[in-house]
Short mmCIF file of C-alpha atoms in Angstrom, two decimals:
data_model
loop_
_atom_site.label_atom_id
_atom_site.label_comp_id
_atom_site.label_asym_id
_atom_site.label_seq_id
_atom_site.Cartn_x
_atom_site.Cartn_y
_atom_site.Cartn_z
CA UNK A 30 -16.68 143.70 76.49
CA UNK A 31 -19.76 142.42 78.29
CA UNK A 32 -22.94 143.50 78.86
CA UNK A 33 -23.53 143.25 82.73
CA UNK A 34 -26.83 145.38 83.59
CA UNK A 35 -29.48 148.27 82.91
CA UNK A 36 -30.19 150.56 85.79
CA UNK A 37 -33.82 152.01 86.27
CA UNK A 38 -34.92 154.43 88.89
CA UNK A 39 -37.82 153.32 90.60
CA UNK A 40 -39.66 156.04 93.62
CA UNK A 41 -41.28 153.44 95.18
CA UNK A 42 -39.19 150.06 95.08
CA UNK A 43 -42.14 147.53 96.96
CA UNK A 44 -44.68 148.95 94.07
CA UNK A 45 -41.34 148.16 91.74
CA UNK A 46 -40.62 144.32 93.06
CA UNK A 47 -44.65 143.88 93.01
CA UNK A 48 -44.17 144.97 89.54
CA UNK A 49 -40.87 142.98 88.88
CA UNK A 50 -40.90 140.46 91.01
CA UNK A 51 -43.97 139.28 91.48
CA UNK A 52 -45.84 140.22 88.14
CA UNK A 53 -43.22 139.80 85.48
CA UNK A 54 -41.78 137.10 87.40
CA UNK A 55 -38.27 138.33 87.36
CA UNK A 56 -36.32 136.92 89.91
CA UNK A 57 -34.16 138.84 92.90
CA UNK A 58 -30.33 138.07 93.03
CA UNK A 59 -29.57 140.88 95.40
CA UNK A 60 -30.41 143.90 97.15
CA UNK A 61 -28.25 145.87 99.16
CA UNK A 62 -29.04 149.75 101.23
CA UNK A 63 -26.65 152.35 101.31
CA UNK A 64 -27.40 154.33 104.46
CA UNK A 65 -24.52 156.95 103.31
CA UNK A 66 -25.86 157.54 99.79
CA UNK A 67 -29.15 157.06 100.87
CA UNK A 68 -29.99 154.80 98.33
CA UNK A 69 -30.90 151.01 97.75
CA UNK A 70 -29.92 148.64 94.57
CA UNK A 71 -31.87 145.59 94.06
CA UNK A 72 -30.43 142.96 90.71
CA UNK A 73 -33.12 140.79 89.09
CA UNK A 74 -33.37 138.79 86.30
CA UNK A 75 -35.15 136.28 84.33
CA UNK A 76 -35.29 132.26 85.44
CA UNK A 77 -32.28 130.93 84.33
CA UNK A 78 -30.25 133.68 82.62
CA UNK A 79 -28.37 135.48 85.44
CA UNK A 80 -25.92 137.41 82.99
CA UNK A 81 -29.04 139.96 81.62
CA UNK A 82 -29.54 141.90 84.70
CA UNK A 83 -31.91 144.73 85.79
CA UNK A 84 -31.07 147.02 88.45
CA UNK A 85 -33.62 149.09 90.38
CA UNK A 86 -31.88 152.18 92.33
CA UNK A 87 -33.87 153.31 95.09
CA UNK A 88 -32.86 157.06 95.88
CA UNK A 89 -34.76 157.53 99.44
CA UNK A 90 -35.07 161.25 98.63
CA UNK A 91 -37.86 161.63 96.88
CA UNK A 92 -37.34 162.49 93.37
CA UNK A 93 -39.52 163.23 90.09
CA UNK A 94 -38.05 161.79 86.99
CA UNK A 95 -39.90 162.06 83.44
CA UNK A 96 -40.98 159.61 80.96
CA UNK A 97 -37.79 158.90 79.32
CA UNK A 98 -39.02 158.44 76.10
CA UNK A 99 -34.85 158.07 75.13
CA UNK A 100 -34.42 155.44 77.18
CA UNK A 101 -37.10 153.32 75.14
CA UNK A 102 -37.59 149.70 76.78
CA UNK A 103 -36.86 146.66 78.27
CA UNK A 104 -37.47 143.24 76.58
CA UNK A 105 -38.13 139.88 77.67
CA UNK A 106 -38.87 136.62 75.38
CA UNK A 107 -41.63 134.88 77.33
CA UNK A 108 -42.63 131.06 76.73
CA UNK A 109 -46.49 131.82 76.55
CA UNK A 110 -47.34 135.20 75.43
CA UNK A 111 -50.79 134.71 76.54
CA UNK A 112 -50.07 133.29 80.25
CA UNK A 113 -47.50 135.78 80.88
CA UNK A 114 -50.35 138.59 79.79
CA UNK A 115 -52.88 136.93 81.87
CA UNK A 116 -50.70 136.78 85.11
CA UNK A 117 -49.99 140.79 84.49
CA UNK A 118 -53.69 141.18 84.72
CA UNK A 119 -54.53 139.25 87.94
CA UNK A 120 -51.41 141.07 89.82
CA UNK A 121 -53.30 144.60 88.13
CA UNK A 122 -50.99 145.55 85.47
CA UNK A 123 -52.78 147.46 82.53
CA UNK A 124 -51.63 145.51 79.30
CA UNK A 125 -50.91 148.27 76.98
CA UNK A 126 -50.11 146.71 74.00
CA UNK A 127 -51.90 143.42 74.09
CA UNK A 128 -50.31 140.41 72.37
CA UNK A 129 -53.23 140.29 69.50
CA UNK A 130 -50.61 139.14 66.88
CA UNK A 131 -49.66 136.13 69.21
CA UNK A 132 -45.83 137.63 69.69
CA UNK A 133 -45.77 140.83 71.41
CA UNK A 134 -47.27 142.87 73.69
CA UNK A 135 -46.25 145.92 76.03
CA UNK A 136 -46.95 146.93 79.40
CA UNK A 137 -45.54 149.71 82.19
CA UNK A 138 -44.05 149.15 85.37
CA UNK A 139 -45.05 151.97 88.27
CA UNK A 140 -42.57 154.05 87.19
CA UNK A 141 -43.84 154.01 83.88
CA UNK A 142 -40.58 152.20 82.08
CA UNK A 143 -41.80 149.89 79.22
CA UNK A 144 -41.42 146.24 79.37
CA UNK A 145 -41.62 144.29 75.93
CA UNK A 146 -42.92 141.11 76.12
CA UNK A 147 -42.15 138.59 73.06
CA UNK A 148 -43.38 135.11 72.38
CA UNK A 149 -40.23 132.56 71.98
CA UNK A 150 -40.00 131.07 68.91
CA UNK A 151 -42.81 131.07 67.07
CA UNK A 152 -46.11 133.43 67.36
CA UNK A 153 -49.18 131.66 69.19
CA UNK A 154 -52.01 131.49 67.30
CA UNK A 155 -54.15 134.99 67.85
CA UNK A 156 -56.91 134.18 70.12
CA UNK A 157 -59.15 136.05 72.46
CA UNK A 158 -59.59 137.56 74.49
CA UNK A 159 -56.38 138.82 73.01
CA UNK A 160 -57.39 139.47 69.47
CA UNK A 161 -59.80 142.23 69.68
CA UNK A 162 -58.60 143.85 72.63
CA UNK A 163 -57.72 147.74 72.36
CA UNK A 164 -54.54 149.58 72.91
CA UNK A 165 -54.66 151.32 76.43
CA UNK A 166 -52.47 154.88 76.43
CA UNK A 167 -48.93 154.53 75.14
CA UNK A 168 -45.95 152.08 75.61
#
């Protein structure tokens, strides 16, 4: 058995690769439309690891889905906690959880699914403005 991909439903999918793409710096591997379903699939993953793939289903009907509190998170082991949490910011993404321990923090994308982020290795040393920043609603 191998693990090939998780599948998240995203309403909006340019808010989603903003988010994605562009924020968490995944990158795209494909993305394919399915007039007949109605429906578009887009596979990311991180730099250099290809096999751990996310894929973002598109329904074009619009559709509500809920919090999915079962579904609990993604994770991704970042090089620099702190850089990763600062380029989040500056493309407008609320950091959650921030990383005041060094190794973790937790934001959402626009669908509200909840991305881990880990330091590799070992924890950075807790600085600001990192430290003393608050929680921001839930992850």
């Amino acid at each position: 058995m191998k693990y090939l991909h998780t599948m998240v439903r995203v309403t909006d999918i340019e808010p989603s690769l903003r988010f994605y793409r562009d924020a968490l710096g995944l990158k795209e591997l494909s993305r394919r439309d399915y007039p007949q379903g109605r429906y578009t699939l887009v596979f990311l993953c991180a730099a250099g690891d290809e096999q751990a793939q996310v894929e973002l289903t598109h329904n074009w009907d619009p559709e509500t889905y809920g919090a999915g509190r079962n579904f609990g998170h993604l994770a991704y082991a970042v090089d620099d906690i702190y850089a990763a949490c600062e380029r989040l910011m500056k493309h407008g993404v609320t950091i959650n959880r921030p990383p005041r321990d060094g190794r973790m923090a937790f934001v959402r994308s626009p669908d509200n699914v909840s991305i881990e982020l880990l330091q590799h290795g070992e924890a950075r040393k807790p600085a600001e403005p990192w430290s003393s920043m608050p929680n921001t609603g839930v992850w």
